[in-house]
Amino acid sequence: MWSNGRSEAALEAALPVPIDIRPMKSARRLRLHFDEAAGVLKLTCPWRTSRRSALAWALDQRDWIQAQLAHAHTPEPFMPGGSVPIHGIDTRIVWSEHLPRTPVLVDGELRCGGPEASLPRRIERFLKNLALKAMSEDAAEYAAVAKVKPCSITIGDAGTRWGSCSSQGRIRLSWRLILATPQVRRYVVAHEVAHLVHLHHGLEFKALEARLFGPGLSQAKAELRRVGPRLRVVGRGG
Ligand SMILES: [Zn+2]
């Protein structure tokens, strides 16, 4: 199984939300519950279950966890008068037919015109362009420090992954990172650029990732875990 050989910390970090593991004398099997209010997974397990195997089991329930998270967060469709987080700041969507079709970010507002029906599509395209531009710049900056060159940088919306890097040096990033604060977005980019040098999560990789990102790496990781579930529902449910 792919989780073999991963440390407890790595397993725990791969979960999208914090987990509270409680071995119980009365428990016959592992059970997972999502505490929506606290945003915490609660796992009860038989007394002798090791923390590592409990974490590995929880990771196997990833699809179920994502479904719970999707329910817990009210979708935030792109609509006139609504809001969208951009660079981590809630930004009001101002729509009027008479404004230009292409959205523009002015004075902390996202101003858009054109037909209302196609507004969500145009906002998403605007955010994808913004994401690609920002993350291409971030990647170029980190790649210069790491003395590497990515083969390509592309934007996607792949399930639960924020970023990936292939052995051919192709970096793919979720456009939704533009919704997060710059430190969260830059952490994911630094992580993927570090993979251009090391295709694993070993010590050399961690050292490079830390050198590229600079101070505040663990805070950025924790922030992504906290805001990630919300970012995944932004623009959905329209
Ligand atoms: Zn990685």
Short mmCIF file of C-alpha atoms and ligand atoms in Angstrom, two decimals:
data_model
loop_
_atom_site.label_atom_id
_atom_site.label_comp_id
_atom_site.label_asym_id
_atom_site.label_seq_id
_atom_site.Cartn_x
_atom_site.Cartn_y
_atom_site.Cartn_z
CA MET A 1 0.00 0.00 0.00
CA TRP A 2 1.25 3.48 -0.80
CA SER A 3 1.12 4.63 2.83
CA ASN A 4 3.72 2.00 3.76
CA GLY A 5 6.97 3.51 4.88
CA ARG A 6 5.44 6.91 5.52
CA SER A 7 6.01 8.37 8.95
CA GLU A 8 3.15 9.08 11.35
CA ALA A 9 3.72 12.78 10.83
CA ALA A 10 3.58 12.40 7.04
CA LEU A 11 0.36 10.39 7.27
CA GLU A 12 -1.18 12.97 9.54
CA ALA A 13 -0.06 15.83 7.30
CA ALA A 14 -1.73 14.14 4.32
CA LEU A 15 -5.14 14.41 5.97
CA PRO A 16 -7.04 17.55 4.96
CA VAL A 17 -8.09 18.36 8.55
CA PRO A 18 -6.72 17.68 12.05
CA ILE A 19 -7.55 14.31 13.60
CA ASP A 20 -8.24 13.31 17.16
CA ILE A 21 -7.54 9.59 17.75
CA ARG A 22 -9.10 7.88 20.75
CA PRO A 23 -8.35 4.23 21.49
CA MET A 24 -11.28 2.78 23.48
CA LYS A 25 -11.53 -0.45 25.40
CA SER A 26 -15.09 -0.96 24.18
CA ALA A 27 -14.33 -0.33 20.50
CA ARG A 28 -14.37 -3.37 18.22
CA ARG A 29 -13.39 -1.61 15.04
CA LEU A 30 -12.18 1.74 13.75
CA ARG A 31 -14.82 4.42 13.33
CA LEU A 32 -14.48 7.85 11.87
CA HIS A 33 -16.70 10.82 12.64
CA PHE A 34 -16.38 14.39 11.39
CA ASP A 35 -17.03 17.11 13.93
CA GLU A 36 -18.27 19.89 11.64
CA ALA A 37 -18.29 22.64 14.23
CA ALA A 38 -14.72 21.98 15.31
CA GLY A 39 -13.52 21.02 11.83
CA VAL A 40 -11.84 17.96 13.35
CA LEU A 41 -11.95 14.26 12.48
CA LYS A 42 -12.62 12.02 15.45
CA LEU A 43 -11.44 8.47 15.19
CA THR A 44 -12.22 5.82 17.77
CA CYS A 45 -10.40 2.51 17.58
CA PRO A 46 -9.77 -0.69 19.56
CA TRP A 47 -7.37 -0.24 22.48
CA ARG A 48 -4.33 -1.87 20.86
CA THR A 49 -4.51 -0.04 17.53
CA SER A 50 -1.26 1.80 16.85
CA ARG A 51 -1.46 5.49 16.02
CA ARG A 52 0.27 4.80 12.73
CA SER A 53 -2.20 2.16 11.57
CA ALA A 54 -5.13 4.33 12.71
CA LEU A 55 -3.76 7.20 10.60
CA ALA A 56 -3.15 4.93 7.60
CA TRP A 57 -6.72 3.65 7.88
CA ALA A 58 -8.09 7.20 8.14
CA LEU A 59 -6.17 8.16 4.99
CA ASP A 60 -7.85 5.31 3.13
CA GLN A 61 -11.18 6.99 3.94
CA ARG A 62 -10.11 10.09 2.03
CA ASP A 63 -13.10 10.12 -0.33
CA TRP A 64 -15.50 9.89 2.58
CA ILE A 65 -13.63 12.70 4.38
CA GLN A 66 -13.80 14.93 1.29
CA ALA A 67 -17.53 14.28 1.00
CA GLN A 68 -18.01 15.33 4.64
CA LEU A 69 -15.98 18.49 4.09
CA ALA A 70 -17.98 19.37 0.99
CA HIS A 71 -21.19 19.08 3.04
CA ALA A 72 -19.81 21.08 5.93
CA HIS A 73 -18.93 24.06 3.80
CA THR A 74 -21.77 25.91 2.16
CA PRO A 75 -20.93 26.34 -1.51
CA GLU A 76 -20.06 29.92 -2.44
CA PRO A 77 -21.17 30.44 -6.04
CA PHE A 78 -19.83 33.39 -8.02
CA MET A 79 -22.77 35.79 -8.23
CA PRO A 80 -23.49 39.52 -8.20
CA GLY A 81 -23.24 40.88 -4.66
CA GLY A 82 -21.46 37.73 -3.51
CA SER A 83 -17.84 37.56 -2.53
CA VAL A 84 -14.75 35.64 -3.47
CA PRO A 85 -11.48 35.36 -1.55
CA ILE A 86 -8.57 36.61 -3.69
CA HIS A 87 -5.06 36.48 -2.19
CA GLY A 88 -6.86 35.53 1.03
CA ILE A 89 -8.98 38.69 1.12
CA ASP A 90 -12.77 38.52 0.74
CA THR A 91 -13.55 40.54 -2.36
CA ARG A 92 -17.03 41.72 -3.34
CA ILE A 93 -18.36 40.77 -6.75
CA VAL A 94 -19.86 43.88 -8.35
CA TRP A 95 -21.82 43.21 -11.52
CA SER A 96 -23.48 45.57 -13.95
CA GLU A 97 -24.37 44.87 -17.58
CA HIS A 98 -22.66 48.10 -18.57
CA LEU A 99 -19.24 47.22 -17.19
CA PRO A 100 -16.67 45.53 -19.47
CA ARG A 101 -17.16 41.76 -19.83
CA THR A 102 -13.71 40.87 -18.55
CA PRO A 103 -13.59 41.13 -14.75
CA VAL A 104 -11.15 43.61 -13.23
CA LEU A 105 -9.89 43.95 -9.69
CA VAL A 106 -10.30 47.61 -8.63
CA ASP A 107 -10.29 49.12 -5.14
CA GLY A 108 -10.83 45.78 -3.46
CA GLU A 109 -13.80 44.90 -5.69
CA LEU A 110 -14.11 42.45 -8.53
CA ARG A 111 -16.00 44.42 -11.19
CA CYS A 112 -17.60 42.54 -14.03
CA GLY A 113 -20.08 43.20 -16.79
CA GLY A 114 -21.56 41.20 -19.64
CA PRO A 115 -24.40 38.69 -19.41
CA GLU A 116 -25.18 37.57 -15.89
CA ALA A 117 -25.59 33.95 -16.95
CA SER A 118 -21.96 33.59 -18.00
CA LEU A 119 -20.58 35.60 -15.06
CA PRO A 120 -19.39 32.55 -13.05
CA ARG A 121 -17.46 31.24 -16.06
CA ARG A 122 -15.76 34.56 -16.67
CA ILE A 123 -14.83 34.97 -13.00
CA GLU A 124 -13.32 31.49 -12.94
CA ARG A 125 -11.32 32.23 -16.10
CA PHE A 126 -10.13 35.50 -14.57
CA LEU A 127 -8.99 33.70 -11.39
CA LYS A 128 -7.23 30.99 -13.40
CA ASN A 129 -5.29 33.61 -15.37
CA LEU A 130 -4.39 35.44 -12.17
CA ALA A 131 -3.30 32.14 -10.58
CA LEU A 132 -1.15 31.12 -13.53
CA LYS A 133 0.57 34.52 -13.65
CA ALA A 134 1.26 34.67 -9.90
CA MET A 135 2.44 31.07 -9.61
CA SER A 136 4.60 31.24 -12.76
CA GLU A 137 6.38 34.19 -11.13
CA ASP A 138 6.68 32.37 -7.79
CA ALA A 139 8.05 29.27 -9.54
CA ALA A 140 10.57 31.26 -11.60
CA GLU A 141 11.82 32.92 -8.43
CA TYR A 142 12.25 29.61 -6.52
CA ALA A 143 13.63 27.76 -9.57
CA ALA A 144 16.37 30.39 -9.92
CA VAL A 145 17.40 29.84 -6.29
CA ALA A 146 17.28 26.03 -6.68
CA LYS A 147 19.14 26.34 -10.01
CA VAL A 148 16.57 24.28 -11.91
CA LYS A 149 14.10 24.92 -14.69
CA PRO A 150 10.58 23.53 -14.70
CA CYS A 151 9.59 21.96 -18.01
CA SER A 152 6.11 23.45 -17.72
CA ILE A 153 3.75 25.10 -15.24
CA THR A 154 0.06 24.47 -15.69
CA ILE A 155 -3.08 25.23 -13.75
CA GLY A 156 -5.77 22.69 -12.93
CA ASP A 157 -8.41 21.78 -10.38
CA ALA A 158 -7.40 18.24 -9.57
CA GLY A 159 -9.48 16.71 -6.78
CA THR A 160 -7.72 16.90 -3.47
CA ARG A 161 -4.24 17.83 -4.68
CA TRP A 162 -2.92 21.38 -4.51
CA GLY A 163 0.08 20.65 -6.64
CA SER A 164 2.09 17.92 -8.31
CA CYS A 165 5.41 17.55 -10.05
CA SER A 166 6.19 14.83 -12.58
CA SER A 167 9.58 13.18 -13.07
CA GLN A 168 9.74 15.11 -16.39
CA GLY A 169 9.62 18.36 -14.42
CA ARG A 170 6.03 19.29 -15.21
CA ILE A 171 4.49 21.24 -12.35
CA ARG A 172 0.72 21.35 -12.05
CA LEU A 173 -0.99 23.60 -9.51
CA SER A 174 -4.56 24.13 -8.42
CA TRP A 175 -5.90 27.53 -9.56
CA ARG A 176 -7.70 27.67 -6.19
CA LEU A 177 -4.41 28.62 -4.53
CA ILE A 178 -5.00 32.18 -5.77
CA LEU A 179 -7.90 32.28 -3.30
CA ALA A 180 -5.48 31.70 -0.41
CA THR A 181 -3.02 34.13 1.14
CA PRO A 182 0.28 34.59 -0.75
CA GLN A 183 2.20 32.59 1.87
CA VAL A 184 -0.05 29.54 1.38
CA ARG A 185 0.19 29.74 -2.41
CA ARG A 186 3.96 30.27 -2.31
CA TYR A 187 4.45 27.35 0.07
CA VAL A 188 2.81 24.95 -2.42
CA VAL A 189 4.90 26.37 -5.27
CA ALA A 190 8.13 26.11 -3.23
CA HIS A 191 7.19 22.51 -2.38
CA GLU A 192 6.71 21.56 -6.05
CA VAL A 193 9.87 23.39 -7.18
CA ALA A 194 11.82 21.46 -4.52
CA HIS A 195 10.49 18.28 -6.19
CA LEU A 196 12.27 19.30 -9.40
CA VAL A 197 15.45 18.49 -7.49
CA HIS A 198 14.24 15.66 -5.22
CA LEU A 199 11.31 13.46 -6.22
CA HIS A 200 10.65 12.34 -2.64
CA HIS A 201 9.87 13.82 0.76
CA GLY A 202 13.18 12.91 2.39
CA LEU A 203 15.51 15.05 4.44
CA GLU A 204 17.26 16.66 1.46
CA PHE A 205 13.89 17.57 0.03
CA LYS A 206 12.72 19.09 3.31
CA ALA A 207 15.92 21.11 3.65
CA LEU A 208 15.54 22.51 0.14
CA GLU A 209 11.85 23.27 0.62
CA ALA A 210 12.66 25.16 3.83
CA ARG A 211 15.51 27.06 2.17
CA LEU A 212 13.34 28.08 -0.79
CA PHE A 213 10.33 29.15 1.25
CA GLY A 214 12.16 30.77 4.14
CA PRO A 215 10.66 31.32 7.61
CA GLY A 216 7.04 30.41 8.37
CA LEU A 217 6.82 27.10 6.51
CA SER A 218 4.93 25.21 9.22
CA GLN A 219 2.49 28.12 9.67
CA ALA A 220 1.80 28.15 5.92
CA LYS A 221 1.20 24.37 5.94
CA ALA A 222 -1.17 24.65 8.90
CA GLU A 223 -3.02 27.53 7.25
CA LEU A 224 -3.56 25.50 4.06
CA ARG A 225 -5.01 22.64 6.10
CA ARG A 226 -7.33 25.06 7.85
CA VAL A 227 -8.58 27.03 4.84
CA GLY A 228 -8.27 24.26 2.23
CA PRO A 229 -11.75 22.76 2.68
CA ARG A 230 -13.39 26.15 2.16
CA LEU A 231 -11.25 26.98 -0.88
CA ARG A 232 -12.43 23.77 -2.51
CA VAL A 233 -16.07 24.91 -2.53
CA VAL A 234 -15.54 28.50 -3.69
CA GLY A 235 -17.30 29.05 -7.02
CA ARG A 236 -19.33 25.85 -6.74
CA GLY A 237 -23.04 25.40 -6.24
CA GLY A 238 -24.19 28.19 -8.58
ZN ZN B 1 5.34 16.58 -2.38
#
